[in-house]
Every structure is written in C-alpha cells, then in structure tokens.
Coordinates of C-alpha atoms in Angstrom, one line a residue:
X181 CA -26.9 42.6 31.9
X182 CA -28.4 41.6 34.9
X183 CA -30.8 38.1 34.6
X184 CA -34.0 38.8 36.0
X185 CA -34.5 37.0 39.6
X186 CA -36.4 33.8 39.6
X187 CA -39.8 33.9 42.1
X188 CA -41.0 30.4 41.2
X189 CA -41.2 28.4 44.7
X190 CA -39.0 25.5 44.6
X191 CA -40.2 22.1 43.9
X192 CA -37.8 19.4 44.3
X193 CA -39.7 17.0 41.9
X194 CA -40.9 19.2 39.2
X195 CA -40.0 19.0 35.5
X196 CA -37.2 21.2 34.2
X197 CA -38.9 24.1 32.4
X198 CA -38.5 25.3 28.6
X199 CA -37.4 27.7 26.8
X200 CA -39.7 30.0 26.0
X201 CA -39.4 29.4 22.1
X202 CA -39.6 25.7 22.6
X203 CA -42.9 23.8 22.3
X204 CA -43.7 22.5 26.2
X205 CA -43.0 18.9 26.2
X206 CA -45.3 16.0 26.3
X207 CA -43.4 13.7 28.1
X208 CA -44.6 12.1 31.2
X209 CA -42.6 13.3 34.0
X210 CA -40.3 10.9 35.5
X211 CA -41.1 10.0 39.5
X212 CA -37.9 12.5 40.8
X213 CA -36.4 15.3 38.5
X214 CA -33.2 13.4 39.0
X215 CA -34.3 10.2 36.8
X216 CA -31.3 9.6 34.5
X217 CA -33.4 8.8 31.7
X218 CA -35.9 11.9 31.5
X219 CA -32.2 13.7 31.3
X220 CA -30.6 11.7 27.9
X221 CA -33.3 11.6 26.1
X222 CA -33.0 13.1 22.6
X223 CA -36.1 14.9 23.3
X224 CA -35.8 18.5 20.9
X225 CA -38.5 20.1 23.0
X226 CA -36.4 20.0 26.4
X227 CA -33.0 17.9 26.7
X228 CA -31.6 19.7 23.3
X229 CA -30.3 22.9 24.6
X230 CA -29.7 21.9 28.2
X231 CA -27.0 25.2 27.9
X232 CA -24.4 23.8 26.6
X233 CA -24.7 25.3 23.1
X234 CA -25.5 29.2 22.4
X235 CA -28.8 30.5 21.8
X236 CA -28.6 30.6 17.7
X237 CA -27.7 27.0 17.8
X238 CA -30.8 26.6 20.3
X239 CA -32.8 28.3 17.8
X240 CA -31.9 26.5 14.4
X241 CA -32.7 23.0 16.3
X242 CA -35.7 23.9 17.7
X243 CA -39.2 22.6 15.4
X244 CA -40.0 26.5 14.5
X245 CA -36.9 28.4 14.0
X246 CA -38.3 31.4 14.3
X247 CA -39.6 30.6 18.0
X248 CA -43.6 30.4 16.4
X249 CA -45.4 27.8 15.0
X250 CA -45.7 27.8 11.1
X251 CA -48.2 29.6 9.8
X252 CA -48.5 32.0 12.5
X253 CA -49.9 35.3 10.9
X254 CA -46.8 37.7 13.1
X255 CA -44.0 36.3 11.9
X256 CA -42.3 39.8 12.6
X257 CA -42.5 39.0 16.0
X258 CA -40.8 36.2 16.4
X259 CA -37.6 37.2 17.7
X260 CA -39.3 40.1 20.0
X261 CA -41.1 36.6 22.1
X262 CA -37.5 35.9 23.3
X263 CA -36.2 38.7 25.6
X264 CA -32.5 39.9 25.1
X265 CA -31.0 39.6 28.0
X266 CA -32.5 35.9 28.1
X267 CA -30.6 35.5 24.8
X268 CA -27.6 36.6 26.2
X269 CA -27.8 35.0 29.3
X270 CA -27.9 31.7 26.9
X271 CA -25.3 32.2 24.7
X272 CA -22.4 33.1 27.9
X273 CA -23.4 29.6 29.7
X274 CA -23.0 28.1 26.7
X275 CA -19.8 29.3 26.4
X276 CA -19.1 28.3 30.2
X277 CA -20.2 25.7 30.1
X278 CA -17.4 24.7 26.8
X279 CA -14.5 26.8 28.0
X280 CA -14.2 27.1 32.0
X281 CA -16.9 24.8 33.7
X282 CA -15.0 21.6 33.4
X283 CA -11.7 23.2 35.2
X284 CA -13.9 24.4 37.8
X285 CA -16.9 22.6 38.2
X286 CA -18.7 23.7 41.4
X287 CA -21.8 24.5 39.4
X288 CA -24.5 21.4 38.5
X289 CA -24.1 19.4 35.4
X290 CA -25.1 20.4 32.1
X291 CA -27.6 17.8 32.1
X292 CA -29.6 20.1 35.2
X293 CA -29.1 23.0 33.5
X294 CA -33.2 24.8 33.6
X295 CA -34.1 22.4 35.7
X296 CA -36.0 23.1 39.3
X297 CA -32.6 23.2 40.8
X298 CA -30.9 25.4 38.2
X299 CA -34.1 27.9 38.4
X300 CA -33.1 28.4 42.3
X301 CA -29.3 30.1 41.3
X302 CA -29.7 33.3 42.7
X303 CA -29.6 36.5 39.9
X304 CA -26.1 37.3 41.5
X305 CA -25.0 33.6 40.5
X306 CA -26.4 33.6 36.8
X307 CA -24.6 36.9 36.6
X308 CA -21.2 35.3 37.5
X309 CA -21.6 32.9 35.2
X310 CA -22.4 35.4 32.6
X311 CA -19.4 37.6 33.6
X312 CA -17.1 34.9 33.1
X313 CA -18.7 33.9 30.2
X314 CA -18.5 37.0 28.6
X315 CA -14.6 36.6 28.6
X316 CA -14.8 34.0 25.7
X317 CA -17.2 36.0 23.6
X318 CA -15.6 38.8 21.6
X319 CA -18.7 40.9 20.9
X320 CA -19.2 41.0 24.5
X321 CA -18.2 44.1 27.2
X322 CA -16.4 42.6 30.1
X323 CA -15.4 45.7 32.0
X324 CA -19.7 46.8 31.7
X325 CA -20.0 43.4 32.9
X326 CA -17.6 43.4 35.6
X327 CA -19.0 47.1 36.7
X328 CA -22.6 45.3 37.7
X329 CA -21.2 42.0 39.1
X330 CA -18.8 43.9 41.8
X331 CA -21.8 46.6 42.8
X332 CA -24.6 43.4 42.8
X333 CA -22.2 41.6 45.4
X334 CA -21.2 44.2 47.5
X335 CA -25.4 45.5 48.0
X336 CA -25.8 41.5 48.4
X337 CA -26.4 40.1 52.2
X338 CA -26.6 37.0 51.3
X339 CA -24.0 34.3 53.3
X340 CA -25.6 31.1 51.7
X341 CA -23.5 28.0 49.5
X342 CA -24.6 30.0 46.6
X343 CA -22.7 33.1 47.4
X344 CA -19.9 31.2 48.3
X345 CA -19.5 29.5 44.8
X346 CA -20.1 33.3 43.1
X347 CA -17.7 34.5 45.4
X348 CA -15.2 31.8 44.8
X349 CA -15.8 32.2 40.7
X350 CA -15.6 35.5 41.2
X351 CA -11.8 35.6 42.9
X352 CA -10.7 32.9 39.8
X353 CA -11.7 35.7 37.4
X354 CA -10.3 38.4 39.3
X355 CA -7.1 36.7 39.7
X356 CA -7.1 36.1 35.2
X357 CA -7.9 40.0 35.0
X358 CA -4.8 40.5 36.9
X359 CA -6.9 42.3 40.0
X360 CA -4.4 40.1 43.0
X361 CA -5.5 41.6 46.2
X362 CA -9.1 42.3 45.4
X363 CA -9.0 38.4 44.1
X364 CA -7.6 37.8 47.8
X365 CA -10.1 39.7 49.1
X366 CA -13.0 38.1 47.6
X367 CA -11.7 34.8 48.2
X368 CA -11.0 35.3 51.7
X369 CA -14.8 36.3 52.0
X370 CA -15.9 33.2 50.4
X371 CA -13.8 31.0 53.2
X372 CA -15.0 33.2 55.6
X373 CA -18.8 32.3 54.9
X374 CA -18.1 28.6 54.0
X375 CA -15.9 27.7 57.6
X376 CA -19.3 29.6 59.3
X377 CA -21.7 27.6 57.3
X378 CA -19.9 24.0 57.8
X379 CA -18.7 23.3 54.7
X380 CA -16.3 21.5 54.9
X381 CA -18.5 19.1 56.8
X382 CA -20.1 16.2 55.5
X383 CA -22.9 17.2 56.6
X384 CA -23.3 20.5 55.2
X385 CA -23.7 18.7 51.4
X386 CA -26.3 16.4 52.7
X387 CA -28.4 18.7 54.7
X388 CA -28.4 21.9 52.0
X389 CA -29.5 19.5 48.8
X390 CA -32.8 18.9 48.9
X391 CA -32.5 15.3 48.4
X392 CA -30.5 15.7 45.1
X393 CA -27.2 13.9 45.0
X394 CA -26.2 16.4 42.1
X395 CA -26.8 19.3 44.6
X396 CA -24.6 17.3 47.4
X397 CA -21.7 16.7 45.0
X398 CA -21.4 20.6 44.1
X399 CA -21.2 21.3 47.4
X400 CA -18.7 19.3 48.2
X401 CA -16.6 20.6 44.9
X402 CA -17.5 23.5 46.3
X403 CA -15.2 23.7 49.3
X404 CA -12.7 21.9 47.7
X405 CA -12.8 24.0 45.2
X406 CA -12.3 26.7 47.5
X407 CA -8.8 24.6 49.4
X408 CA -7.4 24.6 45.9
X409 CA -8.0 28.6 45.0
X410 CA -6.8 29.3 48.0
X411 CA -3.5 27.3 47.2
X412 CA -3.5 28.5 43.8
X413 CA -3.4 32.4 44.9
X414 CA -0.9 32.0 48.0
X415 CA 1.5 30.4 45.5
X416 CA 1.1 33.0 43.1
X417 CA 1.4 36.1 46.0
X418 CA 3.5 34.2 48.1
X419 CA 1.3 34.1 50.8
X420 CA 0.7 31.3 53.3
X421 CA -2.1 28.9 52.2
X422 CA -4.8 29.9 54.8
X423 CA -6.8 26.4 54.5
X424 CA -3.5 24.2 54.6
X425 CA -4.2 22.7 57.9
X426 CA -8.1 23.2 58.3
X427 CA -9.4 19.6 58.3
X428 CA -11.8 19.5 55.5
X429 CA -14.0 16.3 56.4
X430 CA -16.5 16.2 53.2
X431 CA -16.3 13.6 51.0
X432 CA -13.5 14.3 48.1
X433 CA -15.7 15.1 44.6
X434 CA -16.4 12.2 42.6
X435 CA -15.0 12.0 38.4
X436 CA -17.0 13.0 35.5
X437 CA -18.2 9.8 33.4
X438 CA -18.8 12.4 30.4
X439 CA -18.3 16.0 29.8
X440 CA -21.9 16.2 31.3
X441 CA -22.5 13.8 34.3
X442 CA -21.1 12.9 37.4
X443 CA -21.5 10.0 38.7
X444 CA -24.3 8.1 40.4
X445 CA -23.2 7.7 43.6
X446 CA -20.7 9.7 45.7
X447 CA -17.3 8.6 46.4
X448 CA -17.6 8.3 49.9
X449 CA -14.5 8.5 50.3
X450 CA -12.1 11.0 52.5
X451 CA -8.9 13.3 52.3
X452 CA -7.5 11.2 55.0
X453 CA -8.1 7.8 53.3
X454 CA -6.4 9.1 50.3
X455 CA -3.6 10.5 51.9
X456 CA -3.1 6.6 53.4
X457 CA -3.2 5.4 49.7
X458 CA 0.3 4.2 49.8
X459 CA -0.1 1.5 52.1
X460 CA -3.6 0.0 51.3
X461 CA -3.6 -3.5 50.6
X462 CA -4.7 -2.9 47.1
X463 CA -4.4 -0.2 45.5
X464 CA -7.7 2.1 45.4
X465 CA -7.9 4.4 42.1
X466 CA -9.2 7.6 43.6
X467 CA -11.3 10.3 41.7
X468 CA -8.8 12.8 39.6
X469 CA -10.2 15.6 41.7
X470 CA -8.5 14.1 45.2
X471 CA -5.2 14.1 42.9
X472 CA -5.4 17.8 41.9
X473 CA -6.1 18.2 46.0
X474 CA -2.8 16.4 47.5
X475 CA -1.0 18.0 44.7
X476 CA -2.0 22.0 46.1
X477 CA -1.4 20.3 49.4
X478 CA 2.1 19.4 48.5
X479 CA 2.5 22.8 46.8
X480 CA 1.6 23.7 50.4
X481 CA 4.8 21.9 52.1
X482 CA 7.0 23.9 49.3
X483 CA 5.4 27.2 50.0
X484 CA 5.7 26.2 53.7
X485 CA 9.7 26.3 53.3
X486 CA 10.2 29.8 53.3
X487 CA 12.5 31.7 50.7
X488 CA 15.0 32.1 53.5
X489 CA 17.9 29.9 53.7
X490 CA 17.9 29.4 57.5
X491 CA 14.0 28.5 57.4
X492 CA 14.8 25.1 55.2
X493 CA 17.1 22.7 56.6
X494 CA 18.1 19.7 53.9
X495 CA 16.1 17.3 55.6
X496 CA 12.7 19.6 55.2
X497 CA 13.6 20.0 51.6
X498 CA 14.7 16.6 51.1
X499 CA 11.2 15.1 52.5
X500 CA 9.0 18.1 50.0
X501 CA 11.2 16.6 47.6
X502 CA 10.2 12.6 48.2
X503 CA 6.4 14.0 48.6
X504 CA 6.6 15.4 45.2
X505 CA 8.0 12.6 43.7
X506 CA 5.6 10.2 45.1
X507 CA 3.0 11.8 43.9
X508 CA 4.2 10.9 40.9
X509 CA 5.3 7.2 41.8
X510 CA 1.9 6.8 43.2
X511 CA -0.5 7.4 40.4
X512 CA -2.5 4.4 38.9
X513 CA -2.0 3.8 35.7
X514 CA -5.4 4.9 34.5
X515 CA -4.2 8.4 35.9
X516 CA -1.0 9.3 34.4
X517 CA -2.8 10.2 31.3
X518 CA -4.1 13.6 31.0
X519 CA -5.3 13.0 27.4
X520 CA -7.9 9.5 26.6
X521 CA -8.6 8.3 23.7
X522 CA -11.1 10.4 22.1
X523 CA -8.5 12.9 22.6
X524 CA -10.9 14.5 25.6
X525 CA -8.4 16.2 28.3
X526 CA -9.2 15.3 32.0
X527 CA -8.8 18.3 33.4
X528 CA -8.7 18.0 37.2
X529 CA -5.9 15.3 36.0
X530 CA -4.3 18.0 33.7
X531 CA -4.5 20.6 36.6
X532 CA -3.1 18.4 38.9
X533 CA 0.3 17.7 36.7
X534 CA 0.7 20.9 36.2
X535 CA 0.7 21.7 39.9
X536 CA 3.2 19.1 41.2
X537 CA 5.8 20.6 38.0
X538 CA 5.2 24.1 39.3
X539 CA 6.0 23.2 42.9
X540 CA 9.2 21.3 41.7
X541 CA 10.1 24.7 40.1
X542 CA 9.3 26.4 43.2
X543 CA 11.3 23.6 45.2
X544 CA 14.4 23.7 43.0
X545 CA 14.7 27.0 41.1
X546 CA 16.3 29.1 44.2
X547 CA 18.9 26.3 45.1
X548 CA 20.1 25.9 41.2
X549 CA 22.2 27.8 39.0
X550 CA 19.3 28.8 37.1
X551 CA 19.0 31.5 39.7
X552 CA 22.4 33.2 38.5
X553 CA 20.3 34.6 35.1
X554 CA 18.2 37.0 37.1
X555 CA 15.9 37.7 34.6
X556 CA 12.5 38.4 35.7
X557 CA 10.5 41.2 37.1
X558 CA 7.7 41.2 39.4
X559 CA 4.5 39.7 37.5
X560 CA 1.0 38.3 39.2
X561 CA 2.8 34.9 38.2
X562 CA 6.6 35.4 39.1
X563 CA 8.9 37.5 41.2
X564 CA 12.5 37.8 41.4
X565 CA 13.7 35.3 43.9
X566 CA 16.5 34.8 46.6
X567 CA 19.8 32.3 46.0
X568 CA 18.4 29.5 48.8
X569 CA 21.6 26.8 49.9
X570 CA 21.1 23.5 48.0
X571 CA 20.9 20.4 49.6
X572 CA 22.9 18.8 46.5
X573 CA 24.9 20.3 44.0
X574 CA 23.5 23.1 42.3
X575 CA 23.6 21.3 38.6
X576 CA 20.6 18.4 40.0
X577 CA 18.4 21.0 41.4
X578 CA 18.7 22.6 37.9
X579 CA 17.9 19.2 36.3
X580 CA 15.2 18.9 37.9
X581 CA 13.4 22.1 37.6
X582 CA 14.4 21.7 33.8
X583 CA 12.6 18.7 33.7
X584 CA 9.4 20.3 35.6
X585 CA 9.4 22.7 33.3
X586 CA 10.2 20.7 30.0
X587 CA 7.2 18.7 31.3
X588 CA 4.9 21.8 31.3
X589 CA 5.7 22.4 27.6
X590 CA 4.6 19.3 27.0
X591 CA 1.1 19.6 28.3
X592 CA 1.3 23.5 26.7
X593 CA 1.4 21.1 23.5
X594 CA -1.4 19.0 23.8
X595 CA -4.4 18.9 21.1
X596 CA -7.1 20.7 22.7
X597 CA -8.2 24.5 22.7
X598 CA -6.0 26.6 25.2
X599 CA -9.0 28.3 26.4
X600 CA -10.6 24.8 28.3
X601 CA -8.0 24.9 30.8
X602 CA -8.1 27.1 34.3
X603 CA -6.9 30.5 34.1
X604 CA -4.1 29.3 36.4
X605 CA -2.4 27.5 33.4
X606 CA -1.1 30.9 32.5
X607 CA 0.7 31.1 35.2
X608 CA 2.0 27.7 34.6
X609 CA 3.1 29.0 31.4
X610 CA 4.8 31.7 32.4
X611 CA 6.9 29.6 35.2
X612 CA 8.0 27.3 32.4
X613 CA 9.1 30.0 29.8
X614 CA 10.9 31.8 32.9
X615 CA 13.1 28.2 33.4
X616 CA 14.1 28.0 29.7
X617 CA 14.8 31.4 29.1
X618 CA 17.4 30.8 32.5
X619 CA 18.4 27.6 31.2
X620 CA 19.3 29.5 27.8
X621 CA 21.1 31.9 29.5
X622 CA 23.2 29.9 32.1
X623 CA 24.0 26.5 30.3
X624 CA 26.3 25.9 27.4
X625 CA 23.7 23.5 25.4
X626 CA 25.6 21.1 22.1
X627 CA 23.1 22.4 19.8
X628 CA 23.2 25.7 20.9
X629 CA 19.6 26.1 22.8
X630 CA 18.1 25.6 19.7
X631 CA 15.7 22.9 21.3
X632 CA 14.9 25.5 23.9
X633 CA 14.2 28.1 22.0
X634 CA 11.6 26.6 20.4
X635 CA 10.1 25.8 23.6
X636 CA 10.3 29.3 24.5
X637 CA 8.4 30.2 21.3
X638 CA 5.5 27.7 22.4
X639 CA 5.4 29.1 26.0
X640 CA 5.2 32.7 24.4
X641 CA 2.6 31.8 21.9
X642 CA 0.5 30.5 24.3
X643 CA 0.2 33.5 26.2
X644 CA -0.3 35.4 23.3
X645 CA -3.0 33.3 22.6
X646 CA -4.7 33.1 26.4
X647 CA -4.4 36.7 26.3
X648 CA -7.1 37.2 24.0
X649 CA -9.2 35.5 26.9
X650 CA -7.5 36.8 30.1
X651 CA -6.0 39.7 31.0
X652 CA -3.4 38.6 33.2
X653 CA -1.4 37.0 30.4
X654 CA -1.0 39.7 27.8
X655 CA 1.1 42.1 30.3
X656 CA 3.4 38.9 31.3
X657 CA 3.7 37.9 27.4
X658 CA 5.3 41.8 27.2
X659 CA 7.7 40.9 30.0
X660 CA 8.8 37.6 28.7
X661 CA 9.3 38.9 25.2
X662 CA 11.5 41.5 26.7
X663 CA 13.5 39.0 29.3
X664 CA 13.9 37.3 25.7
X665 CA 14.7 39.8 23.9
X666 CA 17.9 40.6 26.1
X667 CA 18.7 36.7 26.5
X668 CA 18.7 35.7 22.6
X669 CA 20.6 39.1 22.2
X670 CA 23.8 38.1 24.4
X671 CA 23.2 34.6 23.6
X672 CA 23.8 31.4 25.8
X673 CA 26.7 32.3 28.2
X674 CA 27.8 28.7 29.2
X675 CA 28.4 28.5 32.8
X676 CA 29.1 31.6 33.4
X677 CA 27.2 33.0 36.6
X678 CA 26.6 36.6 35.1
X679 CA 23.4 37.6 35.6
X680 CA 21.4 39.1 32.4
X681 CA 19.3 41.9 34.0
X682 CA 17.3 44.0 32.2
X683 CA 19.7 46.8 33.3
X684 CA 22.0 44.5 30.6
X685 CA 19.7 44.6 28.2
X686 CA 19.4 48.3 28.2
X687 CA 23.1 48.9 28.5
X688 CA 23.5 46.9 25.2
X689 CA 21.8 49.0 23.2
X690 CA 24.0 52.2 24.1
X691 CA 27.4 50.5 23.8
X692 CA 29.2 50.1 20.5
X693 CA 29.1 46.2 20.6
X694 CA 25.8 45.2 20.7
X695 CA 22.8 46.8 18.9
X696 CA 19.6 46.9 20.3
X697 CA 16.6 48.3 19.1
X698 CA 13.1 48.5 20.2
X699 CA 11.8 46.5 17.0
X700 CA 10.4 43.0 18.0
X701 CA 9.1 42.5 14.9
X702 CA 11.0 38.9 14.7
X703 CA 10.0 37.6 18.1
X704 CA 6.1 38.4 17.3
X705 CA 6.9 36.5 13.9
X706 CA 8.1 33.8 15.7
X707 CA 5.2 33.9 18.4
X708 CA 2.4 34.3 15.8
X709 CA 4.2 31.0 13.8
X710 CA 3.1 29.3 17.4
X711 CA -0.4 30.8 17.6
X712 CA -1.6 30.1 14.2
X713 CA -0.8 26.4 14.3
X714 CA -1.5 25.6 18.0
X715 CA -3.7 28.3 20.0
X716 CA -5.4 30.5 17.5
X717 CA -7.2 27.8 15.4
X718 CA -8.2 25.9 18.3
X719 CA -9.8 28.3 20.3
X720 CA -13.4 29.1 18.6
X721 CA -15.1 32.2 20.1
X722 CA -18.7 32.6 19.4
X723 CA -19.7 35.6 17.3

C-alpha cells in the first residue's frame, strides 16, 4: 500500500501536475503557483479532481473516460495506464479529505492538492493519509494498512514538520482504534521533534514554507494542532496536559472561507492577545480555531484540579467554573453557531462546544449526586471516579453537568454525517450518555425519564454508528448498553443514593424478583431506530 516516493526537485513556482489519465493542460501558468485564480478555475484537465473526490468520479469527468483518447486502437489498456496503488492512493484522500480533514486540518488545502507543494509530502505522509483514509472505505484492510504505517515510521529518521504532522495524525488514529498508550507514545514523539525544531515559534512557519503562505498556515495548525491532541489524550487518560504551560508564540490558525481555502492572509494574531479578549475596547472576532484552543486550555485548569478532595479548594473550583462559563459569555455572536446556513458545520467551532461541555462534566460530575449511580467501568473515554466535596449543594453541580451533557445531545443531533467530526466526539458521546444514564438512575423525573431515555438511545446509536468507522467506540457502545441494561432494569430510583453497579445488575438476574437475561434484543431495536434515521443514512462510505 505504500505510495511510491516522489524524486522530482522542488520548484516553488511550477504548475501543479496531472493525473496521468488527464490531458496536460494548456493553460498559461500563472506568475506563482499560489495565484488564486489558476486554482478555481473550472478547468477539467487540472482543477477538477484536486482530491477531493475518488478516483471513479475522477475518471467519469475526465474528456476520455477510459484514460485514452477516442479512437485509440488499445482500448484494453486503458485502465492498466493508471497504476493501482495510484488509484487507491486517490480514492482514500478523497475520502480524507470529506470525512476527517476539516476536524483536523494540518495538511494543505484541497485546492494544493498535486501541486509542487503537495508532490513534496514524504511517502510516509501520503501513507498516513491513506491509513486514515482507509477507515471510511469498507472494501479497504485497515489492520494491512496499519501493519506498513507503524514499521515505515519506526525505520524512518526523519525529525522534519512533515513527520511531525504524520506522527501527530498518526496518535489521532491510534487513540480511535482504541491503541491509548502507543497513541501517547507517538504523540509524545511528535512534541518531542516539534519543541526541537521551533515550532511553536513564529518563525519556524515562516522560515520552513518556501514562500507559500499556505505552507506557513499548516505549520502553524500544525503545532496547535499538536496543544490540542495533547489535551485531548491527557483528558481522556487522565494525565497532565504536557504542553499546558509551554508558551506557544505562532500566530493562532486562521478560519476556512470554504470547505477548501483558507484565507489570504494570516491572522496575525496571538494566544496572548486572545486570551486579553475580554477587555479590548471593541470586541475582536477571533478565528474558530483560537476558540477550540482556550477551550482545551480551560479543560486544562479542570484537569489541573486533581480528583482529590484536598487538591481543590472552592475557590480553585469556583474560578474553573467562571472560566468555563465565560467562555461561553464571551463568544461573538457569529460564533455561537456551530451550524450556518447552508447547513455546513464549522467544525473547529463544533469541537470547541463540545470541549467546554465535557470539561463542565469533568468539573461537576464528582461533586454531584450523579456520582452515587456508580455505573461505569474503565473505558478509553471514562473511568469510575472519586465523590470530590462540592463547593455548593450537590443538586447545582448536578444541574449543571445535566445541562453540559443535555447540550452534547444536542450537537449529537445535528444534520450532518457523524463521520465529519474528530474521532474525539466519541468520547464526547460516551460522557453524555454516562450523565443521563446517572441522571436516570438517581433522580425521580415527572415523566418518568422518558425524555432521557430517548437521549440515551441517541447517544447509543451514535456510537453504534461511529463504530463502523472507529474502533474505540464499538467496545464502549457494549459497555453502555450493559450500564443500561441494569439501569432501565431497576428503573429510576428517585433520590435514593444506592449505587447501581454492575455487581446489581448481575445479582438481579439470580434473585426471584427481577429477571434478567442476556437477550438485548430490545435495546439494539431501540439503537438501530436511532441509526437508521440519524447516522446510518448520513454517513456514505465509498464502495
């Protein structure tokens, strides 16, 4: 599976090459390879395919289908002028390019995509993005894929930016196939190179892209990219954030103006500027990317607390609190929507919302009485935690991770494919189901938790549906449905601070009040109701 090596010497100025199937074009190259124009023009013989559709769909629109012009006597040969792996190589950044590129964009635009700068991606680069790639494509072999992608990095020496990014997609992916510490490995590799390269200095993005402001701005996604895996992870292993306090002085990424540009010009604009937001004059609208940045660095104060009781005082708690919740009182209005108009998800913005209601779940969970329903195991997204003193009554705490998590639903219920968003949201998933199914257990609701049921069902459908992607989220989907299982088996038990264990669960089904039987049958029913409205239909894998 490997993509052959490019040798071609790098040209700065040179005219993206073809495909090999397309007819070289005849336009006049523009005066920089960066021209906006040469890149939107509806040209067929170059700007067509630009990867972000597979290679069948490159095929049908090019002028000779069959990759020769008519009347050429070997038509049996046409298909044999395209190699395989080339093919394949197409069709998986295609399919990043739709499904994961936008939640992670560290790699250039789809607009550069075979140009001189794409050419220069190293094999071991090309062959991350087909790994990943090859999670969204059901005829493809992941674990064949993942076999030559972990022995091509380990026999690599390189300690360039572009290791750092494969490294750094190659740690997201681990993390979604539910491989934690060699995820934490891998990452902690790809910090190691970037702090001994300088990126997170300004001046690493301008002196490493040739001129290209495209080149610039993915380096500076780059190792912000990095700060937010690395939050990411050590909130999901419990780990300290290693980057929390390492002063990161390149310019914060700029927004997309469409699913595939960035802008013009960079930002210019820095960590520490946004973080004085609050008191500016006027207000300045910052890029959705610096959002999804303060809100891992708040997840950082929560992580920061401890699970001990002695290691949070109320004040320390209070002021995680008041930074959560002006994050929220500080967006612009323009950024409170994760969804526009044409019904495209921003999805640094979505990330970003979804981060600040985890950490308010994190914050809130141990000092409520949702931690007297003990219902979780151990999972790469949860783990059972420790009662933590509350700095107000235990029934607000509870409010508030209710809301957090009542808030996840709601972006769990958006219209757009599950598959676009970061493998991350499974986790965020999974935090929100756990809060319901406590909230079921603990709290004596009018209707019965009727309302949360159904929100359960969503959560669980979801994974059900991600799961078909990701590994990570099939064996927590088994866990919830169990946790639910026991829970909508005793039903909601008020105030009542027992704890429904899965020791409970398994002691129901050998007394003589309660049957219990290994038969799911009706929670899949009600799971596959959720997937074949919501996930199932939305998310389109290539064949």
């Amino acid at each position: 599976m490997e993509y052959p090596a490019n040798t071609n010497t790098f040209n700065p100025t040179a005219k993206p090459q073809t495909l090999q199937f397309l007819p070289r074009s005849v336009t006049t190259p523009p005066e920089s390879m960066y021209d906006e124009g040469y890149y939107t023009q509806a040209s067929v013989e170059v700007t067509l395919p630009l990867g972000c559709i597979d290679a069948q769909t490159v095929i049908e629109k090019s002028p000779h289908p069959n990759g020769l012009a008519d009347g050429h006597p070997d038509t049996s040969r046409s298909l044999a002028l395209v190699d395989s792996k080339k093919i394949a190589f197409e069709q998986s950044l295609g399919v990043y390019y739709r499904h994961f590129h936008d939640s992670h964009p560290i790699l250039l635009p789809r607009k550069l995509l075979f140009s001189a700068l794409f050419e220069q991606y190293p094999s071991y680069l090309k062959n991350m993005i087909q790994f990943i790639g090859s999670h969204y494509e059901l005829s493809a072999s992941t674990e064949t894929v993942s076999a030559t992608i972990g022995h091509e990095l380990s026999n690599e020496s390189a300690t360039d930016g572009y290791m750092v990014q494969a490294l750094l997609l190659y740690a997201i992916a681990l993390h979604a196939r539910d491989e934690q510490t060699r995820a934490r490995q891998i990452l902690s590799s790809a910090i190691k190179i970037a702090l001994e390269l300088g990126m997170h200095r300004e001046g690493f993005a301008v002196d490493n892209s040739y001129g290209s402001q495209y080149l610039a701005e993915c380096w500076r996604r780059t190792v912000w990219e990095l700060y937010v895996v690395d939050g990411m992870l050590s909130f999901h292993m419990h780990e300290q954030h290693r980057l929390f306090n390492e002063d990161i002085e390149a310019f914060l990424p700029c927004d997309e103006v469409n699913e595939s540009d960035m802008v013009s010009v960079p930002n210019a604009q820095t960590f520490a500027q946004f973080r004085e937001r609050a008191f500016a004059k006027d207000e300045v609208v910052f890029s959705s990317a610096a959002y999804r940045i303060e809100a891992v660095r708040v997840l950082g104060t929560v992580i920061g607390l401890g699970d001990s009781p002695y290691e949070a005082d109320s004040e320390r708690v209070g002021a995680v609190d008041a930074s959560l919740n002006g994050w929220l009182l500080h967006l612009p209005p323009s950024k409170q929507e994760v969804l526009n108009q044409e019904g495209k998800v921003d999805e640094m913005l979505f990330q970003a919302h979804t981060i600040v209601r985890a950490a308010f779940i994190y914050l809130h969970r141990p000092r409520s009485n949702l931690l007297f329903a003990t219902i979780e195991e151990t999972t790469a997204c949860t783990r059972p935690e420790e009662y933590v003193s509350p700095i107000s009554s235990l029934h607000i705490h509870a409010a508030k991770a209710i809301h957090a998590a009542n808030e996840l639903s709601n972006l769990i219920a958006l219209p757009v494919p599950l598959s676009t968003h970061s493998p991350f949201f499974i986790c965020t998933v999974t935090i929100s189901a756990i809060i319901h199914l406590a909230a079921y257990s603990v709290i004596a609701y009018a209707d019965g938790g009727a309302a949360l049921r159904e929100r359960i069902q969503m959560a669980t459908g979801a994974l059900k549906v991600l799961g078909g992607v990701w590994p990570i989220a099939s064996p927590i989907l088994e866990q919830v449905k169990q946790v639910a299982r026991g829970i909508f088996i005793f039903g909601p038990q008020g105030n009542s601070t027992r704890s429904t264990s899965m020791n409970d669960v398994a002691a129901a089904g050998g007394n003589g009040g309660i049957t219990f039987t290994n038969d799911d049958s009706w929670l899949d029913e009600m799971i596959d109701r959720f997937s074949e409205q919501h996930g199932n239909n939305d998310v389109v894998f290539p064949s």
